[in-house]
Short mmCIF file of C-alpha atoms in Angstrom, two decimals:
data_model
loop_
_atom_site.label_atom_id
_atom_site.label_comp_id
_atom_site.label_asym_id
_atom_site.label_seq_id
_atom_site.Cartn_x
_atom_site.Cartn_y
_atom_site.Cartn_z
CA UNK A 16 8.71 7.25 7.97
CA UNK A 17 7.24 9.82 10.32
CA UNK A 18 6.53 7.43 13.15
CA UNK A 19 9.92 7.72 14.68
CA UNK A 20 11.39 10.25 17.12
CA UNK A 21 8.14 10.79 19.07
CA UNK A 22 8.89 11.37 22.75
CA UNK A 23 7.17 14.11 24.73
CA UNK A 24 4.60 14.60 27.76
CA UNK A 25 6.30 15.43 31.01
CA UNK A 26 5.45 15.16 34.68
CA UNK A 27 6.07 17.94 37.18
CA UNK A 28 8.01 15.59 39.43
CA UNK A 29 10.32 14.58 36.61
CA UNK A 30 10.90 18.17 35.54
CA UNK A 31 11.94 19.00 39.09
CA UNK A 32 14.37 16.10 39.05
CA UNK A 33 16.06 17.41 35.92
CA UNK A 34 16.21 21.10 36.78
CA UNK A 35 16.07 21.51 40.58
CA UNK A 36 19.84 21.37 40.74
CA UNK A 37 22.05 23.22 38.26
CA UNK A 38 23.13 21.08 35.36
CA UNK A 39 26.46 21.59 33.67
CA UNK A 40 25.84 23.96 30.77
CA UNK A 41 26.84 22.61 27.41
CA UNK A 42 29.17 24.85 25.47
CA UNK A 43 27.87 26.00 22.08
CA UNK A 44 28.78 23.40 19.52
CA UNK A 45 27.67 22.44 16.02
CA UNK A 46 27.26 18.95 17.41
CA UNK A 47 24.36 20.18 19.55
CA UNK A 48 22.30 21.19 16.52
CA UNK A 49 19.57 18.60 17.12
CA UNK A 50 18.97 19.84 20.66
CA UNK A 51 18.43 23.38 19.40
CA UNK A 52 16.32 22.10 16.54
CA UNK A 53 14.03 20.09 18.83
CA UNK A 54 13.55 23.21 20.97
CA UNK A 55 12.92 25.40 17.93
CA UNK A 56 10.53 22.86 16.45
CA UNK A 57 8.60 22.73 19.73
CA UNK A 58 8.41 26.52 19.99
CA UNK A 59 7.02 26.76 16.47
CA UNK A 60 4.38 24.17 17.32
CA UNK A 61 3.24 25.77 20.60
CA UNK A 62 0.74 28.16 19.01
CA UNK A 63 -0.82 25.39 16.93
CA UNK A 64 -1.21 22.80 19.70
CA UNK A 65 -4.74 23.92 20.53
CA UNK A 66 -5.75 23.38 16.92
CA UNK A 67 -4.07 20.01 16.62
CA UNK A 68 -5.29 18.44 19.89
CA UNK A 69 -8.88 19.32 20.70
CA UNK A 70 -10.73 18.28 23.82
CA UNK A 71 -14.41 18.42 24.66
CA UNK A 72 -16.65 16.95 27.36
CA UNK A 73 -20.16 16.09 26.21
CA UNK A 74 -23.25 16.35 28.45
CA UNK A 75 -23.46 12.60 29.12
CA UNK A 76 -19.87 12.45 30.41
CA UNK A 77 -17.99 11.32 27.31
CA UNK A 78 -14.75 13.29 26.96
CA UNK A 79 -13.34 13.36 23.43
CA UNK A 80 -9.80 14.05 22.28
CA UNK A 81 -9.59 14.75 18.56
CA UNK A 82 -6.22 14.72 16.81
CA UNK A 83 -6.56 17.25 14.01
CA UNK A 84 -3.32 17.58 12.09
CA UNK A 85 -4.28 15.65 8.96
CA UNK A 86 -1.60 17.00 6.62
CA UNK A 87 1.06 15.53 8.91
CA UNK A 88 -0.91 12.34 9.61
CA UNK A 89 -1.43 13.62 13.17
CA UNK A 90 2.29 13.56 13.88
CA UNK A 91 2.82 14.58 17.50
CA UNK A 92 5.10 17.30 18.82
CA UNK A 93 5.95 18.26 22.39
CA UNK A 94 3.16 20.77 22.88
CA UNK A 95 0.58 18.38 21.44
CA UNK A 96 1.65 15.66 23.84
CA UNK A 97 1.59 18.01 26.81
CA UNK A 98 -1.90 19.17 25.89
CA UNK A 99 -3.04 15.56 25.42
CA UNK A 100 -1.77 14.58 28.86
CA UNK A 101 -3.27 17.69 30.46
CA UNK A 102 -6.70 16.63 29.22
CA UNK A 103 -6.24 13.14 30.69
CA UNK A 104 -5.03 14.52 34.02
CA UNK A 105 -7.98 16.88 34.31
CA UNK A 106 -10.60 14.34 33.26
CA UNK A 107 -9.28 11.59 35.49
CA UNK A 108 -10.39 13.48 38.60
CA UNK A 109 -13.47 15.09 37.09
CA UNK A 110 -16.54 13.18 38.39
CA UNK A 111 -18.57 14.38 35.42
CA UNK A 112 -16.32 12.51 32.99
CA UNK A 113 -17.31 8.86 32.57
CA UNK A 114 -15.01 7.77 29.74
CA UNK A 115 -12.48 9.09 27.23
CA UNK A 116 -12.73 8.64 23.47
CA UNK A 117 -9.70 9.40 21.29
CA UNK A 118 -10.21 9.88 17.57
CA UNK A 119 -8.69 11.44 14.48
CA UNK A 120 -10.30 14.06 12.30
CA UNK A 121 -9.03 12.15 9.27
CA UNK A 122 -9.55 8.60 8.08
CA UNK A 123 -5.99 8.52 6.73
CA UNK A 124 -4.31 8.23 10.10
CA UNK A 125 -4.85 7.95 13.81
CA UNK A 126 -1.25 9.02 14.36
CA UNK A 127 1.94 8.26 12.47
CA UNK A 128 4.08 9.17 15.48
CA UNK A 129 6.44 12.13 15.64
CA UNK A 130 7.04 14.30 12.59
CA UNK A 131 10.79 14.86 12.21
CA UNK A 132 10.62 16.31 8.71
CA UNK A 133 11.17 19.79 10.15
CA UNK A 134 14.35 18.66 11.85
CA UNK A 135 15.49 16.93 8.65
CA UNK A 136 14.84 20.11 6.66
CA UNK A 137 17.06 22.12 9.00
CA UNK A 138 19.82 19.53 8.71
CA UNK A 139 19.59 19.58 4.94
CA UNK A 140 20.45 23.28 4.96
CA UNK A 141 23.89 22.37 6.26
CA UNK A 142 24.86 18.81 5.60
CA UNK A 143 28.10 19.31 7.50
CA UNK A 144 26.12 19.76 10.72
CA UNK A 145 26.20 16.72 12.99
CA UNK A 146 22.79 15.66 14.28
CA UNK A 147 23.75 14.77 17.80
CA UNK A 148 26.44 15.09 20.39
CA UNK A 149 28.24 11.83 21.00
CA UNK A 150 28.31 11.98 24.74
CA UNK A 151 25.84 10.28 27.00
CA UNK A 152 27.12 8.00 29.70
CA UNK A 153 26.00 7.85 33.32
CA UNK A 154 26.42 11.61 33.69
CA UNK A 155 23.57 12.69 31.44
CA UNK A 156 23.59 16.42 30.64
CA UNK A 157 21.16 16.56 27.74
CA UNK A 158 18.01 18.12 29.21
CA UNK A 159 16.24 18.68 25.89
CA UNK A 160 16.56 15.07 24.79
CA UNK A 161 15.64 13.89 28.28
CA UNK A 162 12.55 16.09 28.32
CA UNK A 163 11.34 14.68 25.03
CA UNK A 164 11.59 11.04 26.08
CA UNK A 165 10.31 11.73 29.59
CA UNK A 166 7.22 13.40 28.25
CA UNK A 167 6.30 10.63 25.82
CA UNK A 168 6.95 7.75 28.19
CA UNK A 169 5.08 9.45 31.01
CA UNK A 170 2.03 9.78 28.77
CA UNK A 171 2.22 6.11 27.82
CA UNK A 172 2.24 5.12 31.49
CA UNK A 173 -0.69 7.45 32.17
CA UNK A 174 -2.72 5.82 29.40
CA UNK A 175 -1.89 2.31 30.58
CA UNK A 176 -2.93 3.04 34.15
CA UNK A 177 -5.95 5.20 33.33
CA UNK A 178 -8.82 4.28 35.64
CA UNK A 179 -11.68 5.42 33.42
CA UNK A 180 -12.57 3.74 30.13
CA UNK A 181 -10.06 4.87 27.49
CA UNK A 182 -11.24 4.14 23.94
CA UNK A 183 -9.05 4.67 20.86
CA UNK A 184 -10.36 4.61 17.31
CA UNK A 185 -7.23 3.37 15.52
CA UNK A 186 -8.49 4.11 12.03
CA UNK A 187 -5.78 4.53 9.37
CA UNK A 188 -2.03 4.78 9.88
CA UNK A 189 -1.05 3.99 13.48
CA UNK A 190 2.73 3.78 13.84
CA UNK A 191 5.48 4.52 16.35
CA UNK A 192 4.12 6.80 19.05
CA UNK A 193 0.68 6.33 17.49
CA UNK A 194 0.88 2.80 18.88
CA UNK A 195 2.07 4.29 22.17
CA UNK A 196 -1.07 6.43 22.37
CA UNK A 197 -3.41 3.56 21.54
CA UNK A 198 -1.81 0.17 22.12
CA UNK A 199 -1.71 0.49 25.92
CA UNK A 200 -5.28 1.75 26.32
CA UNK A 201 -8.11 -0.43 27.58
CA UNK A 202 -10.28 -0.42 24.44
CA UNK A 203 -8.44 -0.47 21.10
CA UNK A 204 -10.75 -0.25 18.10
CA UNK A 205 -9.27 -1.25 14.75
CA UNK A 206 -10.82 -1.06 11.28
CA UNK A 207 -10.04 -2.50 7.86
CA UNK A 208 -8.04 0.71 7.23
CA UNK A 209 -5.76 0.32 10.25
CA UNK A 210 -2.09 0.13 9.25
CA UNK A 211 0.46 -0.47 12.01
CA UNK A 212 4.24 -0.83 12.14
CA UNK A 213 7.32 -0.08 14.21
CA UNK A 214 9.99 0.90 11.62
CA UNK A 215 12.54 2.52 13.94
CA UNK A 216 15.41 0.12 13.21
CA UNK A 217 15.50 1.52 9.67
CA UNK A 218 16.85 4.85 10.96
CA UNK A 219 19.17 3.42 13.58
CA UNK A 220 16.92 3.64 16.63
CA UNK A 221 14.83 0.85 18.17
CA UNK A 222 11.10 0.00 18.43
CA UNK A 223 10.12 1.64 21.71
CA UNK A 224 6.80 2.94 23.17
CA UNK A 225 6.46 -0.30 25.14
CA UNK A 226 6.02 -2.41 22.01
CA UNK A 227 8.20 -5.09 23.60
CA UNK A 228 5.65 -5.32 26.42
CA UNK A 229 2.80 -5.75 23.93
CA UNK A 230 4.85 -8.43 22.19
CA UNK A 231 5.56 -10.24 25.45
CA UNK A 232 1.83 -10.63 26.08
CA UNK A 233 1.16 -11.90 22.56
CA UNK A 234 1.17 -15.56 21.48
CA UNK A 235 4.57 -17.07 20.85
CA UNK A 236 6.34 -16.02 24.03
CA UNK A 237 7.47 -12.69 22.59
CA UNK A 238 8.60 -14.09 19.23
CA UNK A 239 5.87 -12.32 17.24
CA UNK A 240 6.74 -8.99 18.82
CA UNK A 241 10.44 -9.52 18.07
CA UNK A 242 9.61 -10.44 14.48
CA UNK A 243 7.52 -7.31 13.95
CA UNK A 244 9.95 -5.05 15.80
CA UNK A 245 13.09 -6.29 14.08
CA UNK A 246 11.72 -6.47 10.54
CA UNK A 247 9.43 -3.44 10.68
CA UNK A 248 6.71 -5.60 9.12
CA UNK A 249 3.44 -3.75 8.58
CA UNK A 250 0.19 -5.08 9.99
CA UNK A 251 -2.76 -4.27 7.75
CA UNK A 252 -5.04 -7.18 8.61
CA UNK A 253 -7.62 -6.75 11.41
CA UNK A 254 -7.17 -10.46 12.19
CA UNK A 255 -3.44 -10.01 12.76
CA UNK A 256 -3.95 -6.87 14.85
CA UNK A 257 -6.36 -8.75 17.10
CA UNK A 258 -4.08 -11.79 17.25
CA UNK A 259 -1.11 -9.88 18.63
CA UNK A 260 -3.28 -7.79 20.94
CA UNK A 261 -2.79 -4.41 19.30
CA UNK A 262 -6.56 -4.28 18.92
CA UNK A 263 -9.37 -5.44 21.19
CA UNK A 264 -12.34 -4.91 18.85
CA UNK A 265 -12.72 -4.90 15.08
CA UNK A 266 -15.31 -2.39 13.91
CA UNK A 267 -15.71 -1.67 10.18
CA UNK A 268 -14.85 1.95 9.42
CA UNK A 269 -18.35 2.60 8.12
CA UNK A 270 -19.71 1.94 11.62
CA UNK A 271 -17.43 4.32 13.51
CA UNK A 272 -19.80 7.27 13.17
CA UNK A 273 -22.68 5.27 14.59
CA UNK A 274 -20.44 3.96 17.38
CA UNK A 275 -19.48 7.48 18.38
CA UNK A 276 -23.11 8.61 18.32
CA UNK A 277 -24.05 5.70 20.56
CA UNK A 278 -21.33 6.66 23.03
CA UNK A 279 -22.44 10.28 23.06
CA UNK A 280 -26.06 9.31 23.75
CA UNK A 281 -25.34 6.57 26.30
CA UNK A 282 -26.69 6.79 29.83
CA UNK A 283 -23.79 5.72 32.02
CA UNK A 284 -24.30 3.77 35.23
CA UNK A 285 -22.01 3.53 38.22
CA UNK A 286 -19.93 1.07 36.18
CA UNK A 287 -18.81 2.89 32.99
CA UNK A 288 -16.51 0.03 31.99
CA UNK A 289 -19.43 -2.37 31.88
CA UNK A 290 -21.43 0.17 29.88
CA UNK A 291 -18.63 0.64 27.34
CA UNK A 292 -18.00 -3.09 27.00
CA UNK A 293 -21.69 -3.72 26.36
CA UNK A 294 -21.85 -0.99 23.76
CA UNK A 295 -18.71 -2.17 21.93
CA UNK A 296 -20.01 -5.73 21.84
CA UNK A 297 -22.88 -4.49 19.73
CA UNK A 298 -20.53 -3.08 17.10
CA UNK A 299 -17.80 -5.69 17.18
CA UNK A 300 -17.41 -7.82 14.04
CA UNK A 301 -15.28 -10.84 13.23
CA UNK A 302 -12.52 -10.26 10.64
CA UNK A 303 -13.16 -11.78 7.25
CA UNK A 304 -9.70 -13.40 7.09
CA UNK A 305 -7.67 -15.58 9.42
CA UNK A 306 -4.55 -14.16 11.09
CA UNK A 307 -1.49 -14.82 8.97
CA UNK A 308 0.69 -14.34 12.05
CA UNK A 309 -1.00 -17.34 13.63
CA UNK A 310 -0.48 -19.36 10.47
CA UNK A 311 3.24 -18.53 10.49
CA UNK A 312 3.62 -18.82 14.26
CA UNK A 313 5.81 -21.98 14.27
CA UNK A 314 8.23 -20.37 11.80
CA UNK A 315 8.20 -17.09 13.72
CA UNK A 316 9.02 -18.87 16.99
CA UNK A 317 11.82 -20.90 15.41
CA UNK A 318 13.32 -17.76 13.86
CA UNK A 319 12.66 -15.08 16.48
CA UNK A 320 12.37 -16.92 19.77
CA UNK A 321 13.84 -15.28 22.86
CA UNK A 322 16.84 -17.60 22.70
CA UNK A 323 17.78 -16.50 19.17
CA UNK A 324 20.40 -13.81 18.59
CA UNK A 325 19.92 -11.50 15.64
CA UNK A 326 22.51 -13.42 13.65
CA UNK A 327 20.82 -16.72 14.49
CA UNK A 328 17.50 -15.29 13.32
CA UNK A 329 19.06 -14.48 9.98
CA UNK A 330 20.50 -17.98 9.62
CA UNK A 331 17.18 -19.59 10.50
CA UNK A 332 15.38 -17.40 7.98
CA UNK A 333 17.85 -18.36 5.29
CA UNK A 334 17.00 -22.00 5.93
CA UNK A 335 13.29 -21.21 5.71
CA UNK A 336 13.84 -19.37 2.44
CA UNK A 337 14.96 -22.68 0.92
CA UNK A 338 11.76 -24.42 1.99
CA UNK A 339 9.76 -26.32 -0.58
CA UNK A 340 6.68 -24.65 0.85
CA UNK A 341 6.29 -21.53 -1.28
CA UNK A 342 4.46 -19.59 1.45
CA UNK A 343 7.20 -20.30 4.00
CA UNK A 344 9.93 -19.31 1.54
CA UNK A 345 8.15 -16.07 0.62
CA UNK A 346 7.60 -15.21 4.28
CA UNK A 347 11.28 -15.83 5.09
CA UNK A 348 12.53 -13.75 2.17
CA UNK A 349 10.22 -10.91 3.17
CA UNK A 350 11.54 -11.07 6.75
CA UNK A 351 15.15 -11.08 5.52
CA UNK A 352 14.43 -8.02 3.39
CA UNK A 353 13.01 -6.27 6.45
CA UNK A 354 16.05 -7.12 8.56
CA UNK A 355 18.35 -5.86 5.82
CA UNK A 356 16.89 -2.36 6.19
CA UNK A 357 17.79 -2.15 9.88
CA UNK A 358 21.02 -0.98 11.44
CA UNK A 359 22.94 -4.06 12.66
CA UNK A 360 23.48 -2.49 16.09
CA UNK A 361 19.79 -1.65 16.37
CA UNK A 362 18.83 -5.21 15.43
CA UNK A 363 21.04 -6.67 18.16
CA UNK A 364 19.77 -4.11 20.65
CA UNK A 365 16.14 -4.81 19.75
CA UNK A 366 16.62 -8.57 20.04
CA UNK A 367 18.19 -8.23 23.49
CA UNK A 368 15.52 -5.87 24.74
CA UNK A 369 12.56 -7.85 23.45
CA UNK A 370 14.06 -11.10 24.73
CA UNK A 371 14.51 -9.69 28.23
CA UNK A 372 10.99 -8.30 28.39
CA UNK A 373 9.47 -11.53 27.07
CA UNK A 374 11.44 -13.65 29.52
CA UNK A 375 10.34 -11.44 32.43
CA UNK A 376 6.65 -11.34 31.61
CA UNK A 377 4.58 -13.15 34.22
CA UNK A 378 7.29 -12.92 36.88
CA UNK A 379 5.89 -10.26 39.19
CA UNK A 380 9.18 -9.97 41.04
CA UNK A 381 10.92 -8.76 37.88
CA UNK A 382 10.52 -5.05 37.13
CA UNK A 383 10.21 -5.79 33.41
CA UNK A 384 6.99 -7.73 34.02
CA UNK A 385 5.20 -4.36 34.31
CA UNK A 386 4.92 -1.68 31.65
CA UNK A 387 6.33 1.01 33.93
CA UNK A 388 9.49 -1.06 34.37
CA UNK A 389 9.78 -1.52 30.61
CA UNK A 390 9.38 2.21 30.02
CA UNK A 391 12.08 3.02 32.56
CA UNK A 392 14.46 0.68 30.75
CA UNK A 393 13.45 2.03 27.34
CA UNK A 394 14.24 5.52 28.61
CA UNK A 395 17.87 4.48 29.10
CA UNK A 396 17.93 2.76 25.72
CA UNK A 397 16.30 5.70 23.95
CA UNK A 398 18.67 8.31 25.34
CA UNK A 399 21.75 6.33 24.44
CA UNK A 400 20.67 4.93 21.09
CA UNK A 401 19.48 8.33 19.86
CA UNK A 402 22.97 9.80 20.19
CA UNK A 403 24.74 7.06 18.24
CA UNK A 404 26.07 7.77 14.74
CA UNK A 405 23.59 5.29 13.25
CA UNK A 406 20.73 7.68 13.97
CA UNK A 407 22.55 10.48 12.15
CA UNK A 408 23.10 8.20 9.19
CA UNK A 409 19.59 6.79 9.23
CA UNK A 410 18.01 10.25 9.12
CA UNK A 411 20.35 11.23 6.30
CA UNK A 412 19.52 8.16 4.20
CA UNK A 413 15.77 8.13 4.82
CA UNK A 414 14.78 11.78 5.30
CA UNK A 415 17.55 14.05 4.00
CA UNK A 416 19.26 12.57 0.95
CA UNK A 417 16.56 9.90 0.64
CA UNK A 418 18.94 7.52 -1.07
CA UNK A 419 17.72 4.66 1.14
CA UNK A 420 21.33 3.51 1.36
CA UNK A 421 22.56 4.07 4.91
CA UNK A 422 26.17 3.29 5.81
CA UNK A 423 25.75 1.70 9.21
CA UNK A 424 28.53 1.52 11.78
CA UNK A 425 29.05 -1.31 12.52
CA UNK A 426 28.17 -2.49 9.05
CA UNK A 427 27.31 -6.12 9.80
CA UNK A 428 25.82 -8.16 12.63
CA UNK A 429 29.16 -9.92 13.04
CA UNK A 430 30.87 -6.59 13.70
CA UNK A 431 28.52 -5.54 16.50
CA UNK A 432 30.24 -5.29 19.87
CA UNK A 433 27.85 -7.00 22.25
CA UNK A 434 29.53 -5.35 25.23
CA UNK A 435 28.49 -2.00 23.76
CA UNK A 436 24.96 -3.33 23.33
CA UNK A 437 24.91 -4.37 26.99
CA UNK A 438 26.12 -0.93 28.05
CA UNK A 439 22.98 0.64 26.58
CA UNK A 440 20.93 -1.04 29.32
CA UNK A 441 23.06 0.21 32.22
CA UNK A 442 21.56 2.61 34.81
CA UNK A 443 21.88 6.35 34.27
CA UNK A 444 23.06 8.75 36.93
CA UNK A 445 21.08 8.88 40.18
CA UNK A 446 19.01 11.91 39.12
CA UNK A 447 18.71 10.97 35.46
CA UNK A 448 16.41 7.94 35.53
CA UNK A 449 12.82 8.18 34.33
CA UNK A 450 10.55 9.15 37.22
CA UNK A 451 7.03 7.79 36.68
#
């Protein structure tokens, strides 16, 4: 469950927005423990960032980022994200760089997101310490939390808009922010070892990193994205990854070494994108299986369509679980089990968010039809949802006590105050919005 609180690369303009005018200092309080912990965790990671994120430009113009933190499944911290973005910024304007290749040093994982085990360990030392301060309305005075989310979301936007070919080898575990680093790039290479998921609802947050935008572009009018985001369902099939658009090319893991060698020996023309596309075509293979998501698409749409509330999704799934078709019944029961793990408030929040993004996709006049608009909205959602009690409880149940028995508040979908859900989407203060 590492692929969770991963939010970190930061733009100079945004930093100026947060700190150019004096912010109200927060009085010392045990409730501010997580802010201090995030800072402490980042400071500890600063010296290791150069080891964990390595960059090199090869003679033919291929720039390579290698994530090299295998023991933590390449979990990303603030300094790693800042270093990652610094490479992209430098290479974007360097005429000698023709394309960017992002890889992992380990076949176990591309990136599992953000590693919060260090934070959980600190909390475990004093279980009476509250994780977060329960105050975040329009007057946002939480610079540390804001910095974390600003940095991550800025990097996602940079990747999405990157002009040069950006190629990710998504081999192994790719979850949470790992999807943020790869899923919005131009060329997304998956293998038979790729394992993807967005499990954030299970600790009281929500599936962010622009996953709602990926879902909106997928078949089913956003229903597949909502299904995956709300249930936390894992994708381990190359066919399913290609079907939803998380991957663009399937390359067997045994061919990745040869693919990299071909990139490093390529003679690039004035059109690097054409060169990369031609090269990838030579390595691309068809998955051996058919996409199960496509097979279940009618059931997914009927259960997770944009017009379905979270409670209505549950009721529809219960009907499907009584189907005489064994495959349909098994699928529905699996989806219900996934929903049961999520915080009721998070499920309602996720449904609303994914529905709005899906409904806006294709309407160029709507700000949510573009990834940058989605990330600006997710910034509001992330700040506010991360300071709710459900996040405290989710971390306790999953990472501290590990009893896997969170006591959510509210405890049921019926008890969720939809006015409170709506308030999560409201604008922040004038100087507190994400600036990308």
